[in-house]
Structures are given as C-alpha cells and as structure tokens.
PDB file of C-alpha atoms in Angstrom:
ATOM      1  CA  MET Q 665      -0.072   0.043   0.137  1.00 58.00           C
ATOM      2  CA  ALA Q 666       1.068   3.612  -0.517  1.00 67.00           C
ATOM      3  CA  SER Q 667       2.285   5.678   2.304  1.00 75.00           C
ATOM      4  CA  LYS Q 668      -0.156   8.437   3.335  1.00 81.00           C
ATOM      5  CA  LYS Q 669       2.990  10.955   3.839  1.00 81.00           C
ATOM      6  CA  ASP Q 670       3.268  13.804   1.708  1.00 79.00           C
ATOM      7  CA  MET Q 671       6.655  13.407   0.136  1.00 80.00           C
ATOM      8  CA  ARG Q 672       7.206  16.952  -1.189  1.00 83.00           C
ATOM      9  CA  ARG Q 673       9.528  19.321   0.452  1.00 85.00           C
ATOM     10  CA  GLU Q 674       8.843  22.452   1.608  1.00 85.00           C
ATOM     11  CA  ASP Q 675      12.286  23.907   0.849  1.00 87.00           C
ATOM     12  CA  LEU Q 676      12.098  23.033  -2.993  1.00 87.00           C
ATOM     13  CA  VAL Q 677       8.699  24.838  -3.525  1.00 87.00           C
ATOM     14  CA  VAL Q 678       8.730  27.590  -5.913  1.00 89.00           C
ATOM     15  CA  PRO Q 679       6.108  30.351  -5.545  1.00 89.00           C
ATOM     16  CA  TYR Q 680       3.897  31.220  -8.977  1.00 91.00           C
ATOM     17  CA  MET Q 681       4.695  34.565 -10.244  1.00 91.00           C
ATOM     18  CA  THR Q 682       2.692  36.136 -13.069  1.00 91.00           C
ATOM     19  CA  PRO Q 683       4.662  36.662 -16.283  1.00 87.00           C
ATOM     20  CA  PRO Q 684       5.052  40.525 -16.901  1.00 84.00           C
ATOM     21  CA  LYS Q 685       2.539  42.062 -19.420  1.00 77.00           C
ATOM     22  CA  LYS Q 686       3.892  43.180 -22.612  1.00 72.00           C
ATOM     23  CA  GLU Q 687       3.691  46.673 -23.356  1.00 66.00           C
ATOM     24  CA  SER Q 688       3.010  46.420 -27.084  1.00 62.00           C
ATOM     25  CA  GLU Q 689      -0.758  45.095 -27.081  1.00 63.00           C
ATOM     26  CA  GLY Q 690      -1.448  46.826 -30.272  1.00 67.00           C
ATOM     27  CA  ASP Q 691      -2.844  50.240 -30.704  1.00 79.00           C
ATOM     28  CA  LEU Q 692      -6.733  50.305 -31.716  1.00 85.00           C
ATOM     29  CA  SER Q 693      -6.726  54.076 -32.442  1.00 83.00           C
ATOM     30  CA  ALA Q 694      -3.976  53.589 -34.868  1.00 85.00           C
ATOM     31  CA  LEU Q 695      -5.866  50.812 -36.527  1.00 87.00           C
ATOM     32  CA  ILE Q 696      -8.894  52.509 -36.955  1.00 89.00           C
ATOM     33  CA  ALA Q 697      -7.116  55.765 -37.951  1.00 89.00           C
ATOM     34  CA  THR Q 698      -5.484  53.838 -40.768  1.00 89.00           C
ATOM     35  CA  THR Q 699      -8.490  51.602 -42.138  1.00 93.00           C
ATOM     36  CA  LEU Q 700     -11.311  54.127 -41.827  1.00 94.00           C
ATOM     37  CA  PRO Q 701      -9.686  56.440 -44.496  1.00 93.00           C
ATOM     38  CA  MET Q 702      -9.271  53.335 -46.959  1.00 94.00           C
ATOM     39  CA  ALA Q 703     -13.125  52.429 -46.377  1.00 94.00           C
ATOM     40  CA  ALA Q 704     -14.154  56.122 -47.126  1.00 93.00           C
ATOM     41  CA  LEU Q 705     -11.964  55.771 -50.493  1.00 92.00           C
ATOM     42  CA  PHE Q 706     -13.966  52.589 -51.558  1.00 93.00           C
ATOM     43  CA  THR Q 707     -17.319  53.755 -50.447  1.00 93.00           C
ATOM     44  CA  ARG Q 708     -17.040  57.548 -51.204  1.00 91.00           C
ATOM     45  CA  ASN Q 709     -19.040  58.231 -48.098  1.00 93.00           C
ATOM     46  CA  LYS Q 710     -18.786  61.614 -46.806  1.00 94.00           C
ATOM     47  CA  VAL Q 711     -19.785  60.733 -43.199  1.00 95.00           C
ATOM     48  CA  MET Q 712     -17.354  58.053 -43.079  1.00 95.00           C
ATOM     49  CA  GLY Q 713     -14.600  60.494 -44.574  1.00 94.00           C
ATOM     50  CA  TRP Q 714     -15.198  63.157 -41.872  1.00 96.00           C
ATOM     51  CA  SER Q 715     -15.043  60.545 -39.184  1.00 95.00           C
ATOM     52  CA  ALA Q 716     -11.928  59.215 -40.481  1.00 94.00           C
ATOM     53  CA  VAL Q 717     -10.199  62.925 -40.142  1.00 95.00           C
ATOM     54  CA  LEU Q 718     -11.396  63.197 -36.899  1.00 95.00           C
ATOM     55  CA  PHE Q 719     -10.026  59.696 -35.876  1.00 93.00           C
ATOM     56  CA  ALA Q 720      -6.661  60.297 -37.436  1.00 93.00           C
ATOM     57  CA  VAL Q 721      -6.491  64.090 -35.723  1.00 94.00           C
ATOM     58  CA  GLN Q 722      -7.505  62.464 -32.228  1.00 93.00           C
ATOM     59  CA  HIS Q 723      -4.643  59.778 -32.736  1.00 91.00           C
ATOM     60  CA  TRP Q 724      -2.110  62.214 -33.879  1.00 92.00           C
ATOM     61  CA  LEU Q 725      -2.782  64.418 -30.884  1.00 92.00           C
ATOM     62  CA  SER Q 726      -2.982  61.638 -28.211  1.00 89.00           C
ATOM     63  CA  GLU Q 727       0.227  59.979 -29.341  1.00 87.00           C
ATOM     64  CA  SER Q 728       2.691  59.201 -26.385  1.00 86.00           C
ATOM     65  CA  PRO Q 729       6.409  59.604 -26.936  1.00 87.00           C
ATOM     66  CA  GLU Q 730       6.694  55.645 -26.450  1.00 83.00           C
ATOM     67  CA  GLN Q 731       4.067  55.225 -29.378  1.00 81.00           C
ATOM     68  CA  ARG Q 732       5.920  57.667 -31.406  1.00 85.00           C
ATOM     69  CA  ALA Q 733       9.081  55.513 -30.977  1.00 85.00           C
ATOM     70  CA  THR Q 734       7.568  51.928 -31.704  1.00 82.00           C
ATOM     71  CA  ALA Q 735       4.876  53.103 -34.498  1.00 81.00           C
ATOM     72  CA  THR Q 736       5.608  51.810 -37.890  1.00 82.00           C
ATOM     73  CA  GLN Q 737       4.266  55.079 -39.487  1.00 85.00           C
ATOM     74  CA  PRO Q 738       4.020  58.521 -38.178  1.00 88.00           C
ATOM     75  CA  ALA Q 739       0.604  59.654 -36.944  1.00 87.00           C
ATOM     76  CA  TYR Q 740       0.500  62.687 -39.428  1.00 90.00           C
ATOM     77  CA  LEU Q 741       0.726  60.084 -42.320  1.00 92.00           C
ATOM     78  CA  SER Q 742      -2.747  59.033 -41.336  1.00 91.00           C
ATOM     79  CA  VAL Q 743      -3.984  62.566 -41.127  1.00 94.00           C
ATOM     80  CA  GLY Q 744      -2.900  62.984 -44.785  1.00 95.00           C
ATOM     81  CA  LEU Q 745      -4.522  60.073 -45.824  1.00 94.00           C
ATOM     82  CA  SER Q 746      -7.702  60.897 -44.387  1.00 95.00           C
ATOM     83  CA  LEU Q 747      -7.804  64.422 -45.747  1.00 95.00           C
ATOM     84  CA  MET Q 748      -7.243  62.777 -49.160  1.00 95.00           C
ATOM     85  CA  ALA Q 749      -9.846  60.487 -48.723  1.00 95.00           C
ATOM     86  CA  LEU Q 750     -12.272  63.272 -47.772  1.00 94.00           C
ATOM     87  CA  THR Q 751     -11.359  65.255 -50.711  1.00 94.00           C
ATOM     88  CA  VAL Q 752     -12.148  62.095 -52.699  1.00 93.00           C
ATOM     89  CA  THR Q 753     -15.543  61.826 -51.293  1.00 92.00           C
ATOM     90  CA  TYR Q 754     -16.312  65.218 -52.716  1.00 93.00           C
ATOM     91  CA  PHE Q 755     -14.752  65.015 -56.140  1.00 90.00           C
ATOM     92  CA  GLN Q 756     -18.313  64.587 -57.885  1.00 85.00           C
ATOM     93  CA  MET Q 757     -19.335  67.676 -56.395  1.00 86.00           C
ATOM     94  CA  PHE Q 758     -16.585  69.727 -58.194  1.00 85.00           C
ATOM     95  CA  PHE Q 759     -15.678  67.286 -60.943  1.00 83.00           C
ATOM     96  CA  PRO Q 760     -19.206  65.847 -62.218  1.00 79.00           C
ATOM     97  CA  PRO Q 761     -19.053  62.703 -64.165  1.00 73.00           C
ATOM     98  CA  PRO Q 762     -19.684  63.570 -67.966  1.00 70.00           C
ATOM     99  CA  ASN Q 763     -22.990  62.253 -69.421  1.00 61.00           C
ATOM    100  CA  LEU Q 764     -21.892  60.524 -72.428  1.00 56.00           C
ATOM    101  CA  GLY Q 765     -24.982  58.454 -73.486  1.00 54.00           C
ATOM    102  CA  ASN Q 766     -25.181  54.880 -74.018  1.00 55.00           C
ATOM    103  CA  LEU Q 767     -23.302  52.699 -76.938  1.00 55.00           C
ATOM    104  CA  ARG Q 768     -26.506  52.970 -79.185  1.00 56.00           C
ATOM    105  CA  GLY Q 769     -26.026  56.508 -80.210  1.00 59.00           C
ATOM    106  CA  THR Q 770     -28.456  58.124 -77.703  1.00 57.00           C
ATOM    107  CA  PRO Q 771     -27.515  61.884 -77.597  1.00 59.00           C
ATOM    108  CA  PRO Q 772     -26.136  62.532 -74.000  1.00 56.00           C
ATOM    109  CA  THR Q 773     -29.066  64.399 -73.197  1.00 55.00           C
ATOM    110  CA  GLU Q 774     -31.269  61.712 -73.422  1.00 55.00           C
ATOM    111  CA  ALA Q 775     -29.210  59.006 -71.832  1.00 52.00           C
ATOM    112  CA  GLY Q 776     -30.342  57.514 -68.619  1.00 57.00           C
ATOM    113  CA  THR Q 777     -28.450  55.522 -65.930  1.00 62.00           C
ATOM    114  CA  GLY Q 778     -27.051  53.000 -68.506  1.00 64.00           C
ATOM    115  CA  THR Q 779     -29.312  50.220 -66.950  1.00 70.00           C
ATOM    116  CA  GLU Q 780     -32.202  50.622 -69.188  1.00 71.00           C
ATOM    117  CA  ALA Q 781     -33.339  48.690 -72.254  1.00 74.00           C
ATOM    118  CA  PRO Q 782     -31.653  50.089 -75.515  1.00 72.00           C
ATOM    119  CA  PRO Q 783     -33.729  52.022 -78.003  1.00 71.00           C
ATOM    120  CA  ALA Q 784     -35.719  50.452 -80.617  1.00 76.00           C
ATOM    121  CA  VAL Q 785     -33.797  49.996 -83.810  1.00 77.00           C
ATOM    122  CA  PRO Q 786     -35.715  51.811 -86.810  1.00 74.00           C
ATOM    123  CA  PRO Q 787     -36.319  49.625 -89.732  1.00 72.00           C
ATOM    124  CA  SER Q 788     -34.063  49.231 -92.827  1.00 71.00           C
ATOM    125  CA  PHE Q 789     -34.745  49.800 -96.539  1.00 67.00           C
ATOM    126  CA  GLU Q 790     -34.575  46.118 -97.216  1.00 68.00           C
ATOM    127  CA  ASP Q 791     -37.507  45.220 -94.975  1.00 58.00           C
ATOM    128  CA  TRP Q 792     -39.972  47.393 -97.349  1.00 59.00           C
TER     129      TRP Q 792
END
C-alpha cells in the first residue's frame, strides 16, 4: 500500500509569479485611423470621410512618445491619408461625371443610367 505521508519538500517549493505584461498590445486608435480612410475611399461616403479625419487627428494628438518611437508610420501620415480620402468623397461635387450617352448612339441629353433597355432600332430599307 502507498504511504499517506506527503513526500514533497517545503524548501523546494517555488512560488508562482505572473509573467510581466507586454507593453505593445496593439494600438486600436492607430488601426482605426489607418483603415477608416481606406473605407471612405472605397465607398465614397462623406460621413465616413469626416469621421476618418476626426479619428486621425485624435490619434495624432493623443500619441505618446513611446508610441511615437515604436510606431511603424507617423501619425500625421494617417491625417494626410484621411484628408485625401475626404477630398475624394467630394470629387463628384467639383468634377461631375460626363453624361456620354449609351452605346447605341443616344444623344447625351437623353441618356439614362445605363441600366435601361436599349432604344428600338428603326427598320431598314431592305424590309420594305
């Protein structure tokens, strides 16, 4: 039979110590300040463009010296990207797209969205 006595030695016990926490857990504001302008560029959404500018300026102003030293890109670069995304969202206001008509020869003033049915073709003289 096994002995009921505890065979562990008290002098060899090592107390548990939690490992130190890593300082670089990732910066969520840097992630938002970088990806939100790209989403505004793709969708051309003005509200998303303005919020990208606000997030980028907030990230730039709240950047600590430690974050500045370990960052892969400077925070003012995301401010520039968000300002460029905001100008792209307003391009249609300053540079309206030309109304070229469709491929069947419809004049540009009568052109629609390009998703409607093509106009009827007039009969040729051979059908007479």
